[in-house]
Amino acid sequence: MSFARPDHISDLDTLPRMPAWITSVRVETLEDVAFLSGAALTHLHLVLGRDCVPETLLRDRLALRAAEACVGFSGRPERAGALRDAVHLLRPGDLPGPAGETCLAWRRATERAVSVKALNRALSDRSAQTIAAWLDAGQGAPVTQAAKVLEAVLTEAHRAEVPALILAEATLAQALGWDHLVPLLAAGLKRADLRKRGDDLRLACHHALLSSVVEAVRLAADLARRVAHLKTVAPKLRAKAAGDAVEMFLTRDAVAPSALPLPDRAARRLCDRLVDLGAVRELTGRDTFRLYGV
C-alpha cells in the first residue's frame, strides 16, 4: 500500500480558511454578489490545489448533492439515501429509474476531464453536436458564461434541468481552468431560479455559488480529515487486496461490500473493521444491503 506521508496531518492544518467577510456581508446588487462569489471561488480554487484534499471523492459527494437537488426540481421524493441505493445496489440487468439516471449522469459528468465526449457520455440522450452548440452559448466572465449556457439550454429544451445544469457546471469549470466539473450550482439554486433569465439568472447563479462554495470548502476539509485517518489505519488491515479496497473508499461517495475486490464475507468483515477503526461510516442504518463511505 502507498498512503499518507508523515507530514500529511500538518498539511491539513494549513488548509486555508474561508475569510469571514465573504459570508458575513449581506448584499443584493449584482455587482456586489458577483464580487463575493468570485472571492469564494478563488478560495475554493486554493483549497482544491492542496494535496490533502481528496478531490475525486469530493466531486463524487458533490455530484450526489447535485443529483438530489435535480430530483427535487422534478418533484420526485428521492433523497440521498435512495439515490445511493439506486446506483450502488443495481444488479446486472436492472434499470436505475429516473432518479438513479439523474445520479448516474452527475457521477459520469464528474468522473472524467471536461470535454464534449465526456459530457456526451454523461448525457447520452443528447448528441455531441447539440452539447457543443450549447457550450458555445457561454461568453463573458466565468459565472456569466455558466448562466448563459444554463439559459440557452432551458430556453431550447424545457424541463431539461439536468443537462442544463451539468453543461453550466462544465462551462464554469473550464472558465476557471479546472480539469474536472465540480458540482456547485445545482445545490445552490432554487426551482424558481431556473425560470429566471438575463441578469436575474446571473444574480441567482452568483448567490447559489456563494452558498455552495462555502459548503464545498467545509466538506473538503471534513473529507481531508477523514481520508487522512483512513490512510493512517490502512496498514493495520490484514486482508488481501485491502489496499485496493481502501483506494475505492478514497474516491467514491459510497461503496457496497459486493463491489470490493474481496470475497463477499471478507468484504463485509473489512467494512466492519473499518467502521470499528472509525475510518469509514455505514451510510444506510440497515442490517442488510449496507453501503459504506468515508
mmCIF file with all atom_site columns, N, CA and C in Angstrom, residues 178-205:
data_model
loop_
_atom_site.group_PDB
_atom_site.id
_atom_site.type_symbol
_atom_site.label_atom_id
_atom_site.label_alt_id
_atom_site.label_comp_id
_atom_site.label_asym_id
_atom_site.label_entity_id
_atom_site.label_seq_id
_atom_site.pdbx_PDB_ins_code
_atom_site.Cartn_x
_atom_site.Cartn_y
_atom_site.Cartn_z
_atom_site.occupancy
_atom_site.B_iso_or_equiv
_atom_site.pdbx_formal_charge
_atom_site.auth_seq_id
_atom_site.auth_comp_id
_atom_site.auth_asym_id
_atom_site.auth_atom_id
_atom_site.pdbx_PDB_model_num
ATOM 1  N N  . TRP A 1 178 ? -10.321 24.598 -14.408 1.00 0.00 ? 178 TRP A N  1
ATOM 2  C CA . TRP A 1 178 ? -10.376 23.306 -13.732 1.00 0.00 ? 178 TRP A CA 1
ATOM 3  C C  . TRP A 1 178 ? -10.502 22.193 -14.759 1.00 0.00 ? 178 TRP A C  1
ATOM 4  N N  . ASP A 1 179 ? -9.791  21.101 -14.558 1.00 0.00 ? 179 ASP A N  1
ATOM 5  C CA . ASP A 1 179 ? -9.869  19.965 -15.480 1.00 0.00 ? 179 ASP A CA 1
ATOM 6  C C  . ASP A 1 179 ? -11.207 19.243 -15.385 1.00 0.00 ? 179 ASP A C  1
ATOM 7  N N  . HIS A 1 180 ? -11.747 19.161 -14.176 1.00 0.00 ? 180 HIS A N  1
ATOM 8  C CA . HIS A 1 180 ? -12.968 18.400 -13.945 1.00 0.00 ? 180 HIS A CA 1
ATOM 9  C C  . HIS A 1 180 ? -14.110 19.300 -13.475 1.00 0.00 ? 180 HIS A C  1
ATOM 10 N N  . LEU A 1 181 ? -15.309 18.877 -13.783 1.00 0.00 ? 181 LEU A N  1
ATOM 11 C CA . LEU A 1 181 ? -16.508 19.553 -13.316 1.00 0.00 ? 181 LEU A CA 1
ATOM 12 C C  . LEU A 1 181 ? -16.646 19.361 -11.801 1.00 0.00 ? 181 LEU A C  1
ATOM 13 N N  . VAL A 1 182 ? -16.878 20.445 -11.096 1.00 0.00 ? 182 VAL A N  1
ATOM 14 C CA . VAL A 1 182 ? -17.105 20.403 -9.646  1.00 0.00 ? 182 VAL A CA 1
ATOM 15 C C  . VAL A 1 182 ? -18.525 20.909 -9.393  1.00 0.00 ? 182 VAL A C  1
ATOM 16 N N  . PRO A 1 183 ? -19.474 20.028 -9.081  1.00 0.00 ? 183 PRO A N  1
ATOM 17 C CA . PRO A 1 183 ? -20.875 20.446 -8.946  1.00 0.00 ? 183 PRO A CA 1
ATOM 18 C C  . PRO A 1 183 ? -21.085 21.481 -7.839  1.00 0.00 ? 183 PRO A C  1
ATOM 19 N N  . LEU A 1 184 ? -21.540 22.649 -8.229  1.00 0.00 ? 184 LEU A N  1
ATOM 20 C CA . LEU A 1 184 ? -21.752 23.731 -7.271  1.00 0.00 ? 184 LEU A CA 1
ATOM 21 C C  . LEU A 1 184 ? -23.101 24.427 -7.472  1.00 0.00 ? 184 LEU A C  1
ATOM 22 N N  . LEU A 1 185 ? -23.458 24.696 -8.713  1.00 0.00 ? 185 LEU A N  1
ATOM 23 C CA . LEU A 1 185 ? -24.647 25.496 -8.993  1.00 0.00 ? 185 LEU A CA 1
ATOM 24 C C  . LEU A 1 185 ? -25.936 24.795 -8.586  1.00 0.00 ? 185 LEU A C  1
ATOM 25 N N  . ALA A 1 186 ? -26.065 23.526 -8.939  1.00 0.00 ? 186 ALA A N  1
ATOM 26 C CA . ALA A 1 186 ? -27.339 22.833 -8.757  1.00 0.00 ? 186 ALA A CA 1
ATOM 27 C C  . ALA A 1 186 ? -27.816 22.857 -7.307  1.00 0.00 ? 186 ALA A C  1
ATOM 28 N N  . ALA A 1 187 ? -26.899 22.598 -6.378  1.00 0.00 ? 187 ALA A N  1
ATOM 29 C CA . ALA A 1 187 ? -27.295 22.525 -4.967  1.00 0.00 ? 187 ALA A CA 1
ATOM 30 C C  . ALA A 1 187 ? -27.644 23.893 -4.392  1.00 0.00 ? 187 ALA A C  1
ATOM 31 N N  . GLY A 1 188 ? -27.187 24.961 -5.044  1.00 0.00 ? 188 GLY A N  1
ATOM 32 C CA . GLY A 1 188 ? -27.439 26.295 -4.518  1.00 0.00 ? 188 GLY A CA 1
ATOM 33 C C  . GLY A 1 188 ? -28.631 27.000 -5.134  1.00 0.00 ? 188 GLY A C  1
ATOM 34 N N  . LEU A 1 189 ? -29.049 26.559 -6.312  1.00 0.00 ? 189 LEU A N  1
ATOM 35 C CA . LEU A 1 189 ? -30.190 27.191 -6.982  1.00 0.00 ? 189 LEU A CA 1
ATOM 36 C C  . LEU A 1 189 ? -31.510 26.655 -6.455  1.00 0.00 ? 189 LEU A C  1
ATOM 37 N N  . LYS A 1 190 ? -32.544 27.484 -6.546  1.00 0.00 ? 190 LYS A N  1
ATOM 38 C CA . LYS A 1 190 ? -33.901 27.075 -6.202  1.00 0.00 ? 190 LYS A CA 1
ATOM 39 C C  . LYS A 1 190 ? -34.664 26.780 -7.488  1.00 0.00 ? 190 LYS A C  1
ATOM 40 N N  . ARG A 1 191 ? -35.742 26.031 -7.336  1.00 0.00 ? 191 ARG A N  1
ATOM 41 C CA . ARG A 1 191 ? -36.524 25.675 -8.520  1.00 0.00 ? 191 ARG A CA 1
ATOM 42 C C  . ARG A 1 191 ? -36.993 26.920 -9.268  1.00 0.00 ? 191 ARG A C  1
ATOM 43 N N  . ALA A 1 192 ? -37.401 27.941 -8.519  1.00 0.00 ? 192 ALA A N  1
ATOM 44 C CA . ALA A 1 192 ? -37.881 29.173 -9.151  1.00 0.00 ? 192 ALA A CA 1
ATOM 45 C C  . ALA A 1 192 ? -36.772 29.888 -9.921  1.00 0.00 ? 192 ALA A C  1
ATOM 46 N N  . ASP A 1 193 ? -35.515 29.700 -9.491  1.00 0.00 ? 193 ASP A N  1
ATOM 47 C CA . ASP A 1 193 ? -34.394 30.358 -10.173 1.00 0.00 ? 193 ASP A CA 1
ATOM 48 C C  . ASP A 1 193 ? -34.256 29.884 -11.614 1.00 0.00 ? 193 ASP A C  1
ATOM 49 N N  . LEU A 1 194 ? -34.654 28.646 -11.872 1.00 0.00 ? 194 LEU A N  1
ATOM 50 C CA . LEU A 1 194 ? -34.482 28.091 -13.213 1.00 0.00 ? 194 LEU A CA 1
ATOM 51 C C  . LEU A 1 194 ? -35.453 28.706 -14.218 1.00 0.00 ? 194 LEU A C  1
ATOM 52 N N  . ARG A 1 195 ? -36.408 29.479 -13.741 1.00 0.00 ? 195 ARG A N  1
ATOM 53 C CA . ARG A 1 195 ? -37.328 30.185 -14.649 1.00 0.00 ? 195 ARG A CA 1
ATOM 54 C C  . ARG A 1 195 ? -36.863 31.602 -14.934 1.00 0.00 ? 195 ARG A C  1
ATOM 55 N N  . LYS A 1 196 ? -35.783 32.018 -14.284 1.00 0.00 ? 196 LYS A N  1
ATOM 56 C CA . LYS A 1 196 ? -35.278 33.378 -14.475 1.00 0.00 ? 196 LYS A CA 1
ATOM 57 C C  . LYS A 1 196 ? -34.428 33.468 -15.731 1.00 0.00 ? 196 LYS A C  1
ATOM 58 N N  . ARG A 1 197 ? -34.249 34.668 -16.222 1.00 0.00 ? 197 ARG A N  1
ATOM 59 C CA . ARG A 1 197 ? -33.446 34.889 -17.414 1.00 0.00 ? 197 ARG A CA 1
ATOM 60 C C  . ARG A 1 197 ? -32.617 36.172 -17.245 1.00 0.00 ? 197 ARG A C  1
ATOM 61 N N  . GLY A 1 198 ? -31.602 36.312 -18.083 1.00 0.00 ? 198 GLY A N  1
ATOM 62 C CA . GLY A 1 198 ? -30.796 37.524 -18.091 1.00 0.00 ? 198 GLY A CA 1
ATOM 63 C C  . GLY A 1 198 ? -30.098 37.791 -16.772 1.00 0.00 ? 198 GLY A C  1
ATOM 64 N N  . ASP A 1 199 ? -30.096 39.064 -16.357 1.00 0.00 ? 199 ASP A N  1
ATOM 65 C CA . ASP A 1 199 ? -29.402 39.450 -15.130 1.00 0.00 ? 199 ASP A CA 1
ATOM 66 C C  . ASP A 1 199 ? -29.985 38.779 -13.893 1.00 0.00 ? 199 ASP A C  1
ATOM 67 N N  . ASP A 1 200 ? -31.290 38.500 -13.911 1.00 0.00 ? 200 ASP A N  1
ATOM 68 C CA . ASP A 1 200 ? -31.899 37.831 -12.752 1.00 0.00 ? 200 ASP A CA 1
ATOM 69 C C  . ASP A 1 200 ? -31.306 36.433 -12.576 1.00 0.00 ? 200 ASP A C  1
ATOM 70 N N  . LEU A 1 201 ? -31.086 35.732 -13.677 1.00 0.00 ? 201 LEU A N  1
ATOM 71 C CA . LEU A 1 201 ? -30.493 34.402 -13.594 1.00 0.00 ? 201 LEU A CA 1
ATOM 72 C C  . LEU A 1 201 ? -29.029 34.496 -13.171 1.00 0.00 ? 201 LEU A C  1
ATOM 73 N N  . ARG A 1 202 ? -28.316 35.480 -13.686 1.00 0.00 ? 202 ARG A N  1
ATOM 74 C CA . ARG A 1 202 ? -26.922 35.664 -13.278 1.00 0.00 ? 202 ARG A CA 1
ATOM 75 C C  . ARG A 1 202 ? -26.827 35.926 -11.783 1.00 0.00 ? 202 ARG A C  1
ATOM 76 N N  . LEU A 1 203 ? -27.706 36.786 -11.271 1.00 0.00 ? 203 LEU A N  1
ATOM 77 C CA . LEU A 1 203 ? -27.704 37.084 -9.835  1.00 0.00 ? 203 LEU A CA 1
ATOM 78 C C  . LEU A 1 203 ? -27.984 35.816 -9.028  1.00 0.00 ? 203 LEU A C  1
ATOM 79 N N  . ALA A 1 204 ? -28.943 35.010 -9.498  1.00 0.00 ? 204 ALA A N  1
ATOM 80 C CA . ALA A 1 204 ? -29.262 33.768 -8.804  1.00 0.00 ? 204 ALA A CA 1
ATOM 81 C C  . ALA A 1 204 ? -28.072 32.815 -8.816  1.00 0.00 ? 204 ALA A C  1
ATOM 82 N N  . CYS A 1 205 ? -27.329 32.766 -9.924  1.00 0.00 ? 205 CYS A N  1
ATOM 83 C CA . CYS A 1 205 ? -26.156 31.894 -10.014 1.00 0.00 ? 205 CYS A CA 1
ATOM 84 C C  . CYS A 1 205 ? -25.063 32.349 -9.058  1.00 0.00 ? 205 CYS A C  1
#
